[in-house]
Short mmCIF file of C-alpha atoms and ligand atoms in Angstrom, two decimals:
data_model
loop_
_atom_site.label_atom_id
_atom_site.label_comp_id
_atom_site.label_asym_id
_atom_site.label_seq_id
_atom_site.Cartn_x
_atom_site.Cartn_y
_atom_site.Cartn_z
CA UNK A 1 205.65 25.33 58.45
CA UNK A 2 206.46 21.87 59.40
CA UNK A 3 209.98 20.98 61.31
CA UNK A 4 211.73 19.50 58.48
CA UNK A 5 212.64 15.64 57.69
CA UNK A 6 215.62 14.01 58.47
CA UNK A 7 215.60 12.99 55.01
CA UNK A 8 215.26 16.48 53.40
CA UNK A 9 218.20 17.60 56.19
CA UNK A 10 220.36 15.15 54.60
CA UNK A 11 219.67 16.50 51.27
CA UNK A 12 220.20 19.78 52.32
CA UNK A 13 223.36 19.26 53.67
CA UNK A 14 224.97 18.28 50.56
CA UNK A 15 227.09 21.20 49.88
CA UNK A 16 226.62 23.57 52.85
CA UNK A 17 228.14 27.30 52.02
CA UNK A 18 228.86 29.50 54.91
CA UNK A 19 230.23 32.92 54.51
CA UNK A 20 230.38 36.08 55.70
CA UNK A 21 232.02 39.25 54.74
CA UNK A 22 234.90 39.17 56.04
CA UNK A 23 235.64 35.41 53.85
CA UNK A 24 236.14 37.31 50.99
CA UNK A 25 237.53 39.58 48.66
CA UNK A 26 235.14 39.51 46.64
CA UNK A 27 231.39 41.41 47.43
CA UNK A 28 229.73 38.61 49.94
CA UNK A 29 226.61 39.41 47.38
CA UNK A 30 228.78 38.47 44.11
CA UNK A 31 230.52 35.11 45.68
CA UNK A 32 227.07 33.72 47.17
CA UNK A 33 225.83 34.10 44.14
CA UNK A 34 228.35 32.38 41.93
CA UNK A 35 228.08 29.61 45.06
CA UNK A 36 224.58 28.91 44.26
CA UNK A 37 224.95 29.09 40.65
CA UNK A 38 227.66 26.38 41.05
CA UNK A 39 225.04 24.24 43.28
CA UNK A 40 225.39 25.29 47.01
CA UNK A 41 222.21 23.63 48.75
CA UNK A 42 222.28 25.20 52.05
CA UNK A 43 224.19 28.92 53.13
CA UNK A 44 224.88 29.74 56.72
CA UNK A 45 225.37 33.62 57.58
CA UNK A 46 228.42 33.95 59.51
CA UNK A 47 229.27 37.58 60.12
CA UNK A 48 232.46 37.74 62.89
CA UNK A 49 235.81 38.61 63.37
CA UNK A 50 237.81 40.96 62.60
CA UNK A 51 235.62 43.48 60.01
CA UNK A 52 232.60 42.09 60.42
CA UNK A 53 229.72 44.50 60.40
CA UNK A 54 227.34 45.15 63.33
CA UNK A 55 223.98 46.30 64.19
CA UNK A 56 221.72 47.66 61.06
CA UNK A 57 224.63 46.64 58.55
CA UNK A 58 224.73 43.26 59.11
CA UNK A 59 221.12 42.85 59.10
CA UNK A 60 220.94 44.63 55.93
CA UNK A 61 224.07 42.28 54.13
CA UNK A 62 221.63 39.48 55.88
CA UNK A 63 218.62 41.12 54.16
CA UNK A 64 220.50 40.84 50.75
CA UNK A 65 222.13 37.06 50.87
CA UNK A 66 218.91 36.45 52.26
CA UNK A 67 216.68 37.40 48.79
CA UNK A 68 219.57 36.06 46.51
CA UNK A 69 219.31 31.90 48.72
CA UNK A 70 215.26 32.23 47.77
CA UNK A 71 215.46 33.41 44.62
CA UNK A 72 217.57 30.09 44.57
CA UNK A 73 215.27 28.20 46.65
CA UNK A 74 218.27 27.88 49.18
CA UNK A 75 217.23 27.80 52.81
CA UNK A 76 219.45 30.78 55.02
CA UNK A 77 220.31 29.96 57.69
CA UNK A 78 221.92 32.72 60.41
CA UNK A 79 224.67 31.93 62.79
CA UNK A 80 224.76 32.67 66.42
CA UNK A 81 222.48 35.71 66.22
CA UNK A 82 218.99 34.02 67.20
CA UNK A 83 217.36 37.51 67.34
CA UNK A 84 218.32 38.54 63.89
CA UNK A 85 217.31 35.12 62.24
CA UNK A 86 214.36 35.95 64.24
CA UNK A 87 213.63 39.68 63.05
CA UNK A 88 214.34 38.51 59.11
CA UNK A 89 212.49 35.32 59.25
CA UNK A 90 215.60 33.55 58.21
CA UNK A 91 215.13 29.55 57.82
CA UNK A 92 217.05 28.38 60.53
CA UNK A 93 219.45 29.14 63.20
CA UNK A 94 223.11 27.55 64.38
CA UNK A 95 224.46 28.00 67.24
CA UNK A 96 227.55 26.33 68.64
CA UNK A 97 228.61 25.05 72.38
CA UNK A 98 229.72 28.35 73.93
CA UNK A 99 226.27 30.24 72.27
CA UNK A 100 222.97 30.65 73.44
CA UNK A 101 221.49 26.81 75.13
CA UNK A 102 220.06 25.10 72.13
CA UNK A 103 217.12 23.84 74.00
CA UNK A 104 216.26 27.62 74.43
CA UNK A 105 216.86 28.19 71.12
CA UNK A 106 214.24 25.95 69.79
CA UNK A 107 211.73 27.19 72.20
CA UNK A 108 212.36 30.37 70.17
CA UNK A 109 212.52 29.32 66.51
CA UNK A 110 209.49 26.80 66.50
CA UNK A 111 210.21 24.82 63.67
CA UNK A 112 212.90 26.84 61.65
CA UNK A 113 215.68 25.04 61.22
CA UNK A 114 218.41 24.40 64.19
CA UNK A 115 221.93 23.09 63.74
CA UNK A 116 224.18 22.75 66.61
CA UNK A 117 228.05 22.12 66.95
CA UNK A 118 228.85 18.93 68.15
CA UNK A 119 232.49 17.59 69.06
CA UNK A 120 231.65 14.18 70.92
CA UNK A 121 229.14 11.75 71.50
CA UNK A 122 227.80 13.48 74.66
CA UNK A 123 227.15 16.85 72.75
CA UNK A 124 225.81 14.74 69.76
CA UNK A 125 223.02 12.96 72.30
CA UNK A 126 222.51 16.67 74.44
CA UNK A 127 222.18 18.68 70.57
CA UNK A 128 219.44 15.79 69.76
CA UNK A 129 217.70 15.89 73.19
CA UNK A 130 217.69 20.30 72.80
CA UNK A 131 215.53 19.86 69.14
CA UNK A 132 218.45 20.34 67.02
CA UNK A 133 218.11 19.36 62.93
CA UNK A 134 221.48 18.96 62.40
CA UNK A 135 225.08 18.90 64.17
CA UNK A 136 227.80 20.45 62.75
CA UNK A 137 230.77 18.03 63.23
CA UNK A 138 234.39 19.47 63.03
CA UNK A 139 237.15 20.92 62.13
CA UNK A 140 237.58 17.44 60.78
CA UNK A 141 240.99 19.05 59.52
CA UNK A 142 243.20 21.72 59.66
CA UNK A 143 241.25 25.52 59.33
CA UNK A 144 242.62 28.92 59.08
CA UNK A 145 239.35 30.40 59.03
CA UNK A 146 237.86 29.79 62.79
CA UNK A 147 240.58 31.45 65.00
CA UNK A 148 239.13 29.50 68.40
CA UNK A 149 238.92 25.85 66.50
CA UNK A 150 239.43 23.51 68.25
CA UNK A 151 241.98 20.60 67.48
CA UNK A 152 241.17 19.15 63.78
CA UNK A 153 239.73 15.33 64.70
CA UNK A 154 240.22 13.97 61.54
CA UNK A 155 237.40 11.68 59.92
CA UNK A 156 237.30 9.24 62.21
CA UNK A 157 235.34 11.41 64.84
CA UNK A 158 232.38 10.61 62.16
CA UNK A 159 232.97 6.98 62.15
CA UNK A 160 232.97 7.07 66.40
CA UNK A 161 229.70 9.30 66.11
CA UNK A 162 227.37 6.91 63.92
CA UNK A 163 228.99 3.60 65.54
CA UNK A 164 227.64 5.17 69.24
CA UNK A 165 224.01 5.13 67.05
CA UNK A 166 223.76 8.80 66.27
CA UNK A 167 221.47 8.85 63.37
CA UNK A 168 221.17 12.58 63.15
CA UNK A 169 221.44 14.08 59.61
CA UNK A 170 225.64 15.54 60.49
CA UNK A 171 227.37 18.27 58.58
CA UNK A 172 231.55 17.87 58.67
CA UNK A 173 233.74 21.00 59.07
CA UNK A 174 236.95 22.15 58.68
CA UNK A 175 239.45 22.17 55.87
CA UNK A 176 237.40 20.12 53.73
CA UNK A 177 237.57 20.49 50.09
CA UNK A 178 237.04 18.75 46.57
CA UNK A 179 240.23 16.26 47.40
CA UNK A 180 238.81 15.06 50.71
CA UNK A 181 235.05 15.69 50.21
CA UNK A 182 234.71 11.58 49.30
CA UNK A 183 237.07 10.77 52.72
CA UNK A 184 233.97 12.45 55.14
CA UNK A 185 230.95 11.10 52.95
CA UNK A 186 232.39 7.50 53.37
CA UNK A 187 233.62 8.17 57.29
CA UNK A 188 229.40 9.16 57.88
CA UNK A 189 229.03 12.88 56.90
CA UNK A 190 225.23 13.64 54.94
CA UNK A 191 227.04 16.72 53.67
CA UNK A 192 230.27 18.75 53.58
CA UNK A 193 230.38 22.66 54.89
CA UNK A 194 233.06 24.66 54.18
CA UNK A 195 234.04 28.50 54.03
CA UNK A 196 237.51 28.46 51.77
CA UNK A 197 236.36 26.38 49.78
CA UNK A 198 234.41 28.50 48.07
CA UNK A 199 234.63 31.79 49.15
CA UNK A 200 238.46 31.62 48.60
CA UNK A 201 238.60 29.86 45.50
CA UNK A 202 239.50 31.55 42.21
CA UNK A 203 236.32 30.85 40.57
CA UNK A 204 233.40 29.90 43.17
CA UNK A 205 230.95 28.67 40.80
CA UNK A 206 233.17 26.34 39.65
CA UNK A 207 234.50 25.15 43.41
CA UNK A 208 230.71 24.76 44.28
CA UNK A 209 230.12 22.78 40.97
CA UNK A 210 233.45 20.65 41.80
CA UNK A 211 231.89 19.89 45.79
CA UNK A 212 228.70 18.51 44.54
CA UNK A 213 229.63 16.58 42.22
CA UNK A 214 231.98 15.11 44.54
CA UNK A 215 229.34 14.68 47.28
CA UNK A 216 226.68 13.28 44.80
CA UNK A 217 229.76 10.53 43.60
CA UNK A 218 230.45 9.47 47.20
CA UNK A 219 226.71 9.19 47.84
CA UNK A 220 226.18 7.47 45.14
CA UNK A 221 229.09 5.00 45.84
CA UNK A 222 228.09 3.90 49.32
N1 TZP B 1 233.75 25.61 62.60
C1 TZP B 1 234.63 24.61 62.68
S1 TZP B 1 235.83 24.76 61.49
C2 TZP B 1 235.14 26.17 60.86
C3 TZP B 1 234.01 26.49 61.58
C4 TZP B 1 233.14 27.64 61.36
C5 TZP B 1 235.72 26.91 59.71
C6 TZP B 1 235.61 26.17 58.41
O1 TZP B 1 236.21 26.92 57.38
P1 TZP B 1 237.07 26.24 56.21
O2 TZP B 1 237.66 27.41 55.46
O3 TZP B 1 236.08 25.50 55.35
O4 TZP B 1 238.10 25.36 56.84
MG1 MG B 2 228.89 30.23 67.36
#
């Protein structure tokens, strides 16, 4: 396999679901799949915090979203936990600033996909010098579910980003939902992520459903 496009990133990125169990009521199993039902086009594993499983059980929940995102044709993508991605052949890897050196990272991925967290132009350029596909840009607003976040930057850190010539496909983070999905397409987002969003919402197929089509308008509009 090929390292992917920047143009297939973008696409990717439209409506990017990350969960883990400890997101949810719900089974993780039952609200991913109502997520890509609804139209999620890229799912990030995220197993920490308080009640997340460890060790063989979180490599078997992985194992599980894992066959329900192909059977979608949705690429998985694991968080942090390199080796794991790497013992499932996942699709791709994040990591953020305080996790294992990116650069390392792609030396051991090869060309699976590799997103990076990015707060400022200088980790923007260092995340696109280390291989990365992707930065993860946020919390663009308000979050209750990151409990180290750091201070929400609003949409205007996007604007800074692609005015210092950062071209990268970017994900935004944080608080965002269908009422300010538009607001980060137009400030220079290829895509909106978001846990509460969907794995908090009353019906997540229908959240999902309301993100893309929200994403797909402001795309369409710019
Ligand atoms: N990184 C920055 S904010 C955040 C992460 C993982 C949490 C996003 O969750 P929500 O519920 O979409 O605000
Ligand atoms: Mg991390």
């Amino acid at each position: 396999m090929a390292r992917i496009t920047s143009e297939e990133m973008k696409e990717r990125l439209a409506v990017y679901f990350i969960m883990g169990s400890q997101n949810s009521e719900q089974p993780a199993e039952q609200v991913l799949e109502e997520a890509l039902d609804g139209g999620v086009t890229l799912f990030q594993f995220r197993e920490k915090g308080p009640g997340a499983f460890k060790g063989e059980d979180k490599a078997a929940l992985a194992r599980k979203l894992q066959r329900l995102c192909r059977t979608y044709g949705v690429p998985f993508i694991v968080n942090d936990d390199v080796e794991l991605a790497i013992a499932i052949d996942a699709d791709g890897v994040h990591v953020g600033q305080d996790d294992e050196d990116a650069r390392r990272v792609r030396e051991k991925i090869g060309d699976k996909i590799l997103g990076v967290s990015a707060h400022n132009v200088k980790e923007a350029r260092a995340a696109i010098e280390a291989g990365a596909d992707y930065i993860g840009v946020g919390p663009i607003y308000p979050t209750r579910s990151k409990d180290d976040a750091n201070e929400a930057q609003g949409p205007d850190i996007l604007r800074r980003l692609r005015e210092a010539g950062i071209t990268i496909p970017i994900v935004a983070i944080g608080g965002i939902a269908v009422d300010n999905a538009r607001e980060v397409m137009e400030a220079g987002a290829d895509g909106v992520s978001v846990i509460s969003a969907i794995a908090s919402a009353p019906v997540p197929k229908a959240a999902a459903a309301a993100l893309a089509a929200a994403v797909r308008a402001a795309r369409v509009s710019r």
